[in-house]
PDB file of C-alpha atoms in Angstrom:
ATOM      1  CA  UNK A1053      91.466 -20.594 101.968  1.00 42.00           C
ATOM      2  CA  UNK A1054      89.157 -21.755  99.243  1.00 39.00           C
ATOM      3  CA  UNK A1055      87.286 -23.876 101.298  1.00 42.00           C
ATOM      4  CA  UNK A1056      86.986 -21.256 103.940  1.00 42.00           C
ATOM      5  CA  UNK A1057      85.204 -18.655 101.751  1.00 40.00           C
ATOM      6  CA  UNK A1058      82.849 -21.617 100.255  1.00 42.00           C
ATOM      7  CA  UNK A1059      82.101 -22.247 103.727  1.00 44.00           C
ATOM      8  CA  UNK A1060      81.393 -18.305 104.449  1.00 46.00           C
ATOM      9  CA  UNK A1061      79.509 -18.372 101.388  1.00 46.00           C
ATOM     10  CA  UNK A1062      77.000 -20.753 102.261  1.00 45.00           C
ATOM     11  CA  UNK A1063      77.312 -23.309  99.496  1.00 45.00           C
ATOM     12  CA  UNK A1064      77.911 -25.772 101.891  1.00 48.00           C
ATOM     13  CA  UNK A1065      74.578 -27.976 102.519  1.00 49.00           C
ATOM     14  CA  UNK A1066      75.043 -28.037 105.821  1.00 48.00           C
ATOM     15  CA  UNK A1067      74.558 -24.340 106.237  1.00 48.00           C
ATOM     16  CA  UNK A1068      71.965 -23.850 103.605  1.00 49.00           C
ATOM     17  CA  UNK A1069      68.090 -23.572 104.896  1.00 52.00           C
ATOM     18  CA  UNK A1070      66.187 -26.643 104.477  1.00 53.00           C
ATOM     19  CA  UNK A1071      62.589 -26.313 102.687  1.00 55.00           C
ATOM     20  CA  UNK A1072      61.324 -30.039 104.408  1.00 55.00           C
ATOM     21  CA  UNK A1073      58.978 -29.218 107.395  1.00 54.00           C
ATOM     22  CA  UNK A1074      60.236 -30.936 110.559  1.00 53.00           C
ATOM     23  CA  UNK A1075      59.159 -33.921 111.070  1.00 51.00           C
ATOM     24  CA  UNK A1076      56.090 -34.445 113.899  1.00 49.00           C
ATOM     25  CA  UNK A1077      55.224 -37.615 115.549  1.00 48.00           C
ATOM     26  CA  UNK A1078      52.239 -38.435 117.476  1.00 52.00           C
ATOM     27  CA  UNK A1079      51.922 -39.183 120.743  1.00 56.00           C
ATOM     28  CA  UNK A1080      48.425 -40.738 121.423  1.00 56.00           C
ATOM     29  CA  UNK A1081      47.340 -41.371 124.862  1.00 62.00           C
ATOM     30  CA  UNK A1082      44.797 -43.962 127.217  1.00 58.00           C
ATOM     31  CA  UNK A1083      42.331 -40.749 126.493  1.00 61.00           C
ATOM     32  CA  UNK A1084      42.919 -40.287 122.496  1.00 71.00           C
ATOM     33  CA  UNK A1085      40.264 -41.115 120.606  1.00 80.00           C
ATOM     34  CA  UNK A1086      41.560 -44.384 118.793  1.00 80.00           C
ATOM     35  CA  UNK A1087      42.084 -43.522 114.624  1.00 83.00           C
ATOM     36  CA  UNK A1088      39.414 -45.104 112.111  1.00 73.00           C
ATOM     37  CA  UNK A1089      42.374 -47.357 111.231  1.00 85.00           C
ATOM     38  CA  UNK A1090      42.730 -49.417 114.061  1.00 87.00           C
ATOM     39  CA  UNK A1091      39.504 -51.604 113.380  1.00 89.00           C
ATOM     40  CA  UNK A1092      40.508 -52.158 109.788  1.00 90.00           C
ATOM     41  CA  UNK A1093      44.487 -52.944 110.987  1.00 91.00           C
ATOM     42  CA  UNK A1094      43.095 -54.874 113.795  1.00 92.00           C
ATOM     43  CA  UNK A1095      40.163 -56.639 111.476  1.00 93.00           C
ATOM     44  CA  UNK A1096      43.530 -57.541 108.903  1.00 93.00           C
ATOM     45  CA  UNK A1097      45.540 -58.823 111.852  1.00 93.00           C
ATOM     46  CA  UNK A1098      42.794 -61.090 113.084  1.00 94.00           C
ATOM     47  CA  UNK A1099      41.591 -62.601 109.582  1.00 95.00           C
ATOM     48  CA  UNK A1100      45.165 -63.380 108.700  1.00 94.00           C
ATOM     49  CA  UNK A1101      45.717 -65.170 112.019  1.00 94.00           C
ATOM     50  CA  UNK A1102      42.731 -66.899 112.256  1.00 95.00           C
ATOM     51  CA  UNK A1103      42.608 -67.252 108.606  1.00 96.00           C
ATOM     52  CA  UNK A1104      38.960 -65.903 107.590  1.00 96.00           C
ATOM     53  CA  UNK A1105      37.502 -65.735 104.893  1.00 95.00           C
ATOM     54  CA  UNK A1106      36.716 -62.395 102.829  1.00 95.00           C
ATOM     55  CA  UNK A1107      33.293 -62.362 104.042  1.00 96.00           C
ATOM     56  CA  UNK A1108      33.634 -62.881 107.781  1.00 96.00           C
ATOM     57  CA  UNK A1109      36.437 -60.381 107.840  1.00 95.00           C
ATOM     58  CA  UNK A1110      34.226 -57.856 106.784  1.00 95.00           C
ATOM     59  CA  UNK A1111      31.988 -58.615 109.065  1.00 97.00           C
ATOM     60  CA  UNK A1112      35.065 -58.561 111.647  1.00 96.00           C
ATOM     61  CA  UNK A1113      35.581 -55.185 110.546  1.00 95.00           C
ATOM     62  CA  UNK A1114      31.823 -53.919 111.075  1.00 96.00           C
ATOM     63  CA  UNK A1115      32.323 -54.868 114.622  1.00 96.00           C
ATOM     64  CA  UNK A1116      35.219 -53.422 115.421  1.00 95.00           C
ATOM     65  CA  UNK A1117      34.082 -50.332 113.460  1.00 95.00           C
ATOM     66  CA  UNK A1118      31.736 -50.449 115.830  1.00 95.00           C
ATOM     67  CA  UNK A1119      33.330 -50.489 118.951  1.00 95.00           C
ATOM     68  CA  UNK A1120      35.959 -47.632 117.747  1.00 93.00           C
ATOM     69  CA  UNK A1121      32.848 -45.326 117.610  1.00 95.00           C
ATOM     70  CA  UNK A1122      31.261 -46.399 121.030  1.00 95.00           C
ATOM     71  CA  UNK A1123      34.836 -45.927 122.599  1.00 93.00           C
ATOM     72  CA  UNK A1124      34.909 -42.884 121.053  1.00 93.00           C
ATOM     73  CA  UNK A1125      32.118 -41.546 121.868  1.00 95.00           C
ATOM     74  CA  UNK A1126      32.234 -42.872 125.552  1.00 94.00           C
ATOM     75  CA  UNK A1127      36.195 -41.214 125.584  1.00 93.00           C
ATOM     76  CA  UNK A1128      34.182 -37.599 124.462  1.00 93.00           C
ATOM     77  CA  UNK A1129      31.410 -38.140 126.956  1.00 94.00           C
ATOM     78  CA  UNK A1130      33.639 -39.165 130.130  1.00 94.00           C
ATOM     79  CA  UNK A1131      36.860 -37.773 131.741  1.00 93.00           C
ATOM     80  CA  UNK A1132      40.000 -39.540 130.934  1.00 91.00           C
ATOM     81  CA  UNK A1133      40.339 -42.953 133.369  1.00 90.00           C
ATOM     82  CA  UNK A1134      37.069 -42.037 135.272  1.00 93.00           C
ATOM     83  CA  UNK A1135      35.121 -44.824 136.756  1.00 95.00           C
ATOM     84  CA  UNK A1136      32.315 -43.689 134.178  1.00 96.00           C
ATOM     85  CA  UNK A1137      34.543 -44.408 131.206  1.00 95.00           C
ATOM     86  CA  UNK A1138      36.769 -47.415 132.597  1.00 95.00           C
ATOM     87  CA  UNK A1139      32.878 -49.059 132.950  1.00 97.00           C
ATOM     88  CA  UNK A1140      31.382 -47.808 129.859  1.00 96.00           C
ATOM     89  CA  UNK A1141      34.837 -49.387 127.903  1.00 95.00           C
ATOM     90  CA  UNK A1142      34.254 -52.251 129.772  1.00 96.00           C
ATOM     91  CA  UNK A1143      30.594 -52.767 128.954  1.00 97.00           C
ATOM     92  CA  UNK A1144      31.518 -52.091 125.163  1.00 96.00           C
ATOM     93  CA  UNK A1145      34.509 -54.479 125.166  1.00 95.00           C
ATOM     94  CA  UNK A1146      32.058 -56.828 126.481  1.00 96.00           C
ATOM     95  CA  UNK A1147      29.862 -56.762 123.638  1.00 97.00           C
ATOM     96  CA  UNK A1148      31.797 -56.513 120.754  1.00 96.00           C
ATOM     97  CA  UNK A1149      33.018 -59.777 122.544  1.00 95.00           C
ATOM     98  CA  UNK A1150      29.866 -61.230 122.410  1.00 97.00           C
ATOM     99  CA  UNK A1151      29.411 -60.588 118.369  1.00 97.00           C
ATOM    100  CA  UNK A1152      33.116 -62.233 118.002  1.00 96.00           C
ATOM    101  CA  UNK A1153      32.260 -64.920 119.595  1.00 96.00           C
ATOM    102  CA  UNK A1154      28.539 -65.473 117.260  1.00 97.00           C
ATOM    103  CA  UNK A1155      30.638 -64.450 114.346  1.00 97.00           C
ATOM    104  CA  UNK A1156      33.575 -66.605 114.505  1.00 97.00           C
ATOM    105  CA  UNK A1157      32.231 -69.586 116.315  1.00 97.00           C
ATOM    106  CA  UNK A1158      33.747 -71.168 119.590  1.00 96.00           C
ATOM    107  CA  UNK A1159      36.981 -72.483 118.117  1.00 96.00           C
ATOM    108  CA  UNK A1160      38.208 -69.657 116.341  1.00 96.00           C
ATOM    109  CA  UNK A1161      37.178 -67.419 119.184  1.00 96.00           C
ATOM    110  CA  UNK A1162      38.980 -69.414 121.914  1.00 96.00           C
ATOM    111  CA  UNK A1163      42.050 -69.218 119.024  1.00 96.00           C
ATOM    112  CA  UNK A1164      41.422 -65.474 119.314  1.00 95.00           C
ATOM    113  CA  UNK A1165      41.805 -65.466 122.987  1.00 94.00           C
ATOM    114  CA  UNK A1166      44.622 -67.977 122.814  1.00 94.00           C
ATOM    115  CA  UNK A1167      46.714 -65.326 119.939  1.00 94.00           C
ATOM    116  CA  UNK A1168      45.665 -61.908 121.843  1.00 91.00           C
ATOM    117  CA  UNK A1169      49.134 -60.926 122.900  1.00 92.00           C
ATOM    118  CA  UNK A1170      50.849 -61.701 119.582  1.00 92.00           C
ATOM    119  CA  UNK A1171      48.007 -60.025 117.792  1.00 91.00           C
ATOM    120  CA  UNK A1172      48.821 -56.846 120.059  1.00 89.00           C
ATOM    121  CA  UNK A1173      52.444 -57.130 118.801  1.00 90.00           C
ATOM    122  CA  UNK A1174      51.608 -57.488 115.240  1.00 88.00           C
ATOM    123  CA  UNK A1175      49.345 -54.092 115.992  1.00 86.00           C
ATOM    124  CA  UNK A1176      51.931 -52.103 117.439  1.00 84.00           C
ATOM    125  CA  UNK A1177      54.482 -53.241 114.576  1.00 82.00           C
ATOM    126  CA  UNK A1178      51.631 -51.747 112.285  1.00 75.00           C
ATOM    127  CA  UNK A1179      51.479 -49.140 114.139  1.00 70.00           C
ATOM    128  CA  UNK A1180      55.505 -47.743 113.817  1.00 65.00           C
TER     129      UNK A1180
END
């Protein structure tokens, strides 16, 4: 009986109101535009893998800085998976590319090539 009318009562956490806002997770998609983070995660990912030094992964950073504000833009300017934006991504991923490859040289770029899918995995570890 006693634990009946503390139940009725409400002194039971279970029935009490909970002040914590629910938690919300989300859900980006191919169209998002891709968080300020990412180049700086990604730029982290990179230098430890391909073990640069301070300098050139700032300058890794700049780039992909960079090319998360092109792809940005480009995702504001085009509808989601046109052929406008799938080319303009393209013609961006292209370039920033072409500054890895001046930046980091042709040995540490073709290491960059080699480790792309276990950088991807380290990214979307990050990323949970």
């Amino acid at each position: 009986m006693l634990l009946a009318s503390g139940l009725a009562m409400g002194s039971c956490t279970l029935f009490r109101p909970r002040d914590k806002a629910p938690v919300v997770e989300t859900v980006r998609t191919v169209d998002s535009p891709t968080p300020p983070t990412a180049a700086r995660d990604l730029a982290d990912v990179i230098a430890a893998d391909l073990q640069l030094t301070t300098e050139q992964t700032g300058q890794v950073r700049s780039i992909l800085n960079g090319t998360v504000q092109q792809a940005n833009a480009a995702k504001a300017k085009y509808p989601a998976k046109s052929p406008q934006l799938m080319a303009e991504l393209k013609r961006i991923n292209v370039d920033s590319q072409k500054e890895l490859k001046v930046l980091l040289g042709p040995v540490k770029f073709k290491q960059l090539q080699t480790d792309q899918r276990k950088i991807a995995a380290e990214m979307q570890q990050k990323q949970k």
